[in-house]
Amino acid sequence: MLEKIQETAAFLKSKMHTSPETAIILGTGLGSLVNEITEKYEIEYKDIPNFPVSTVEGHSGKLIFGKLGNKEIMAMQGRFHYYEGYDMKQVTFPVRVMRELGIKTLFVSNASGGTNADFEIGDLMIITDHINAFPEHPLRGKNISYGPRFLDMSEPYDKELIRQANEIAAEKGIKVQHGVYLGTQGPTFETPAEYKMFHIWGADAVGMSTVPEVIVARHCGIRVFGVSVVTDLGVEGKIVEISHEEVQQAADLAQPKMTTIMRELINRS
């Protein structure tokens, strides 16, 4: 495993002419951030040794390097999901490669179903904590010496980055919610009973990604900031039939707000 990570990192280093310490996983709601990256160069996943290839509609498959404002960054355009058939080592492989490339801070976004009755479709939820409901843990197996065998997870999402994001949202007049994100395997959307159960567990929003990547990032010593865009509601009396296309549409409407917060936060962090 470690040999493959290092092989991939060595390949990327041979192609890179920048030295980013900031990475972004351009999940749902952050696609338009690509348009703001300057001096960019790209490497397609299919050309990267050992890299999986994204199979989900709406998820491209390439690494983008360049500048966002005055900050050198790398961005994953297209992430990998457990429901696509990958195991957790494949899902989180790019995060371990990031560590080898010198990444210190990771920004993630996702689409989610809101289980908090105070939430509305289109809300941005700054993730303050998460619940791991995936059937396979991303650190299962022989421990890689990036971090300890038994990882402390008392601060999965960086409190200082959350504080800065709140400042930016207030400055820009952007409404934000805060809450706990629950990650589950998908690919089905939740039943009303499942939404109810997850809310009882303490989740404010539910999605199919992010948690494995965050766990591995923390194991690698990378600090994390995450945002969910609420694209449907899993609240009793407000649950309606939902499609992947409708999720993408709701996320697209929220993109300008999420892009503003992420762009400003990346440049200040």
XYZ file of C-alpha atoms in Angstrom:
269
model
C 0.000 0.000 0.000
C 2.686 2.479 1.049
C 4.750 1.611 -2.041
C 1.794 2.425 -4.297
C 1.167 5.726 -2.492
C 4.810 6.700 -2.876
C 4.900 5.589 -6.515
C 1.882 7.768 -7.297
C 3.324 10.719 -5.393
C 6.652 10.382 -7.227
C 4.839 10.411 -10.577
C 2.886 13.539 -9.630
C 5.971 15.313 -8.305
C 7.632 14.735 -11.684
C 4.727 16.588 -13.341
C 4.290 19.377 -10.765
C 5.935 22.778 -10.940
C 4.159 24.168 -7.874
C 4.337 23.224 -4.189
C 0.804 23.425 -2.766
C 0.091 22.933 0.918
C -3.685 23.301 0.403
C -5.953 20.724 -1.255
C -9.625 20.874 -2.180
C -11.962 17.988 -2.931
C -14.411 19.623 -5.318
C -17.525 17.795 -4.242
C -21.085 18.803 -4.991
C -21.532 22.561 -4.674
C -17.917 23.502 -5.366
C -17.576 22.754 -9.090
C -17.512 26.409 -10.126
C -14.423 27.027 -7.989
C -12.450 25.512 -10.882
C -13.148 28.645 -12.925
C -11.303 30.762 -10.346
C -8.086 28.730 -10.388
C -5.383 30.577 -12.324
C -2.067 29.403 -13.791
C -3.569 25.936 -13.789
C -2.373 22.657 -15.177
C -4.238 19.362 -15.047
C -3.539 15.633 -14.827
C -6.346 13.188 -15.605
C -6.950 10.367 -13.156
C -6.635 7.780 -15.926
C -3.028 8.902 -16.478
C -2.026 8.628 -12.801
C -0.556 5.302 -11.640
C -2.719 3.437 -9.085
C -5.487 6.084 -9.156
C -9.129 4.951 -9.335
C -11.412 6.629 -11.888
C -14.661 8.362 -10.869
C -17.785 6.793 -12.382
C -20.468 9.138 -11.041
C -22.400 11.485 -13.316
C -21.392 15.067 -12.548
C -17.983 14.070 -11.175
C -15.058 14.753 -13.506
C -11.810 12.903 -13.057
C -8.692 15.017 -12.851
C -6.257 16.708 -10.511
C -5.947 20.445 -11.017
C -2.966 22.475 -9.840
C -2.637 26.253 -9.829
C -3.450 29.298 -7.756
C -6.601 30.370 -5.990
C -6.008 34.025 -5.261
C -2.459 34.108 -3.940
C -2.455 30.525 -2.641
C -0.988 27.545 -4.495
C -3.519 24.704 -4.404
C -4.280 21.270 -5.740
C -7.877 20.240 -6.385
C -9.553 16.903 -6.953
C -12.279 17.340 -9.554
C -14.213 14.165 -8.912
C -14.007 12.017 -5.777
C -14.407 8.286 -5.242
C -17.341 6.732 -3.419
C -17.727 3.446 -1.569
C -20.987 2.758 -3.453
C -19.111 2.725 -6.773
C -17.563 -0.577 -5.699
C -14.234 0.705 -4.401
C -12.917 -0.397 -1.048
C -12.000 2.216 1.533
C -8.291 2.094 0.688
C -9.162 3.156 -2.879
C -11.690 5.787 -1.744
C -9.095 7.449 0.479
C -5.984 6.732 -1.621
C -5.755 10.324 -2.975
C -5.694 11.764 0.554
C -2.667 9.661 1.461
C -0.992 10.798 -1.753
C -1.735 14.394 -0.704
C 0.198 13.794 2.487
C 3.210 12.620 0.464
C 2.935 15.786 -1.654
C 3.146 18.026 1.412
C -0.517 18.977 1.832
C -1.244 20.493 5.251
C -4.912 21.572 4.927
C -7.842 19.889 3.163
C -11.146 21.530 2.193
C -14.102 19.261 1.376
C -17.700 19.734 0.274
C -20.677 17.493 -0.348
C -24.406 17.334 -0.971
C -26.552 16.149 1.914
C -30.070 15.483 3.071
C -30.967 17.703 6.014
C -32.461 15.978 9.060
C -32.577 19.149 11.155
C -36.039 20.733 11.116
C -34.457 24.219 11.081
C -32.723 23.576 7.761
C -33.978 24.565 4.317
C -33.026 23.348 0.854
C -30.023 25.335 -0.337
C -28.610 25.970 3.151
C -24.879 25.642 3.723
C -23.942 23.628 6.792
C -20.442 24.045 8.198
C -19.533 20.588 9.478
C -18.569 20.636 13.137
C -18.390 16.861 13.665
C -19.367 13.634 11.948
C -20.758 10.141 12.492
C -19.185 7.260 10.579
C -21.915 4.862 9.435
C -19.885 3.173 6.692
C -19.606 -0.639 6.946
C -15.816 -0.549 6.389
C -13.451 1.697 8.337
C -10.831 3.483 6.205
C -8.045 2.716 8.714
C -8.839 -1.008 8.850
C -5.808 -3.175 8.152
C -2.089 -2.724 8.771
C -1.412 0.750 10.143
C 0.523 3.117 7.897
C 2.971 5.076 10.008
C 1.531 8.460 8.997
C -0.386 8.400 12.268
C -1.085 6.235 15.339
C -2.872 2.900 15.252
C -5.587 4.313 17.522
C -6.329 7.775 16.168
C -7.763 10.533 18.356
C -10.816 12.083 16.660
C -11.766 14.729 19.244
C -11.349 17.495 16.637
C -12.025 16.094 13.153
C -12.854 19.557 11.754
C -10.465 22.380 12.566
C -12.010 24.836 15.043
C -9.902 27.785 13.896
C -10.970 27.269 10.264
C -14.602 27.086 11.409
C -14.151 30.363 13.300
C -12.663 32.041 10.227
C -15.461 30.698 8.005
C -18.060 32.143 10.376
C -16.339 35.537 10.146
C -16.338 35.398 6.355
C -20.007 34.374 6.212
C -20.925 37.298 8.486
C -18.873 39.747 6.402
C -20.466 38.578 3.159
C -23.995 38.289 4.527
C -24.167 34.563 3.838
C -26.428 32.461 6.038
C -24.720 29.334 7.350
C -25.894 26.494 9.537
C -23.690 24.297 11.714
C -24.069 20.633 12.438
C -23.060 17.003 12.448
C -22.689 15.170 9.141
C -23.400 11.441 8.962
C -21.714 9.463 6.199
C -23.386 6.318 4.907
C -22.583 3.976 2.042
C -25.424 4.810 -0.404
C -26.256 4.761 -3.260
C -29.912 4.823 -2.193
C -31.284 7.973 -0.644
C -32.564 7.420 2.873
C -36.016 6.128 3.773
C -38.119 8.287 6.116
C -37.403 5.832 8.942
C -33.653 6.003 8.279
C -33.705 9.811 8.292
C -35.554 9.686 11.606
C -33.052 7.221 13.074
C -30.052 9.274 11.936
C -31.555 12.406 13.473
C -32.036 10.553 16.764
C -28.364 9.537 16.560
C -27.445 13.226 16.426
C -27.026 13.876 12.698
C -28.102 17.181 11.168
C -27.303 16.093 7.611
C -26.688 12.790 5.819
C -24.568 12.043 2.757
C -22.530 9.381 0.961
C -18.973 10.711 1.170
C -16.499 12.868 3.122
C -16.200 10.921 6.388
C -13.627 8.372 5.121
C -11.523 11.128 3.539
C -11.612 13.187 6.723
C -10.593 10.250 8.924
C -7.606 9.505 6.698
C -6.672 13.189 6.465
C -6.587 13.426 10.257
C -4.512 10.237 10.412
C -2.083 11.972 8.032
C -1.925 15.060 10.261
C -3.845 17.172 7.730
C -6.323 19.671 9.179
C -9.803 19.717 7.634
C -12.658 22.104 6.889
C -15.939 20.793 5.477
C -19.212 22.188 4.182
C -22.441 20.429 3.195
C -25.038 21.932 0.903
C -28.504 20.782 1.933
C -30.082 19.554 -1.302
C -33.150 17.786 0.117
C -34.914 17.426 3.445
C -35.211 14.284 5.519
C -37.585 15.909 7.977
C -40.931 14.314 8.754
C -43.654 16.029 6.713
C -41.131 17.542 4.272
C -39.781 14.378 2.622
C -40.462 14.179 -1.119
C -39.182 11.955 -3.902
C -35.690 13.058 -4.929
C -33.373 12.278 -7.868
C -29.625 12.709 -8.397
C -30.379 15.399 -10.982
C -32.462 17.384 -8.484
C -29.654 17.135 -5.933
C -27.231 18.579 -8.512
C -29.657 21.396 -9.363
C -30.076 22.379 -5.713
C -26.315 22.291 -5.235
C -25.749 24.449 -8.314
C -27.972 27.167 -6.850
C -25.888 27.192 -3.669
C -22.540 27.224 -5.478
C -21.912 31.002 -5.439
C -22.254 31.134 -1.645
C -20.078 28.098 -1.035
C -17.461 29.286 -3.526
C -17.225 32.679 -1.816
C -16.674 31.165 1.621
C -14.141 28.599 0.410
C -12.180 31.065 -1.723
C -11.877 33.587 1.117
C -11.081 30.934 3.710
C -8.356 29.334 1.596
C -6.682 32.683 1.075
C -6.803 33.590 4.774
C -5.732 30.223 6.170
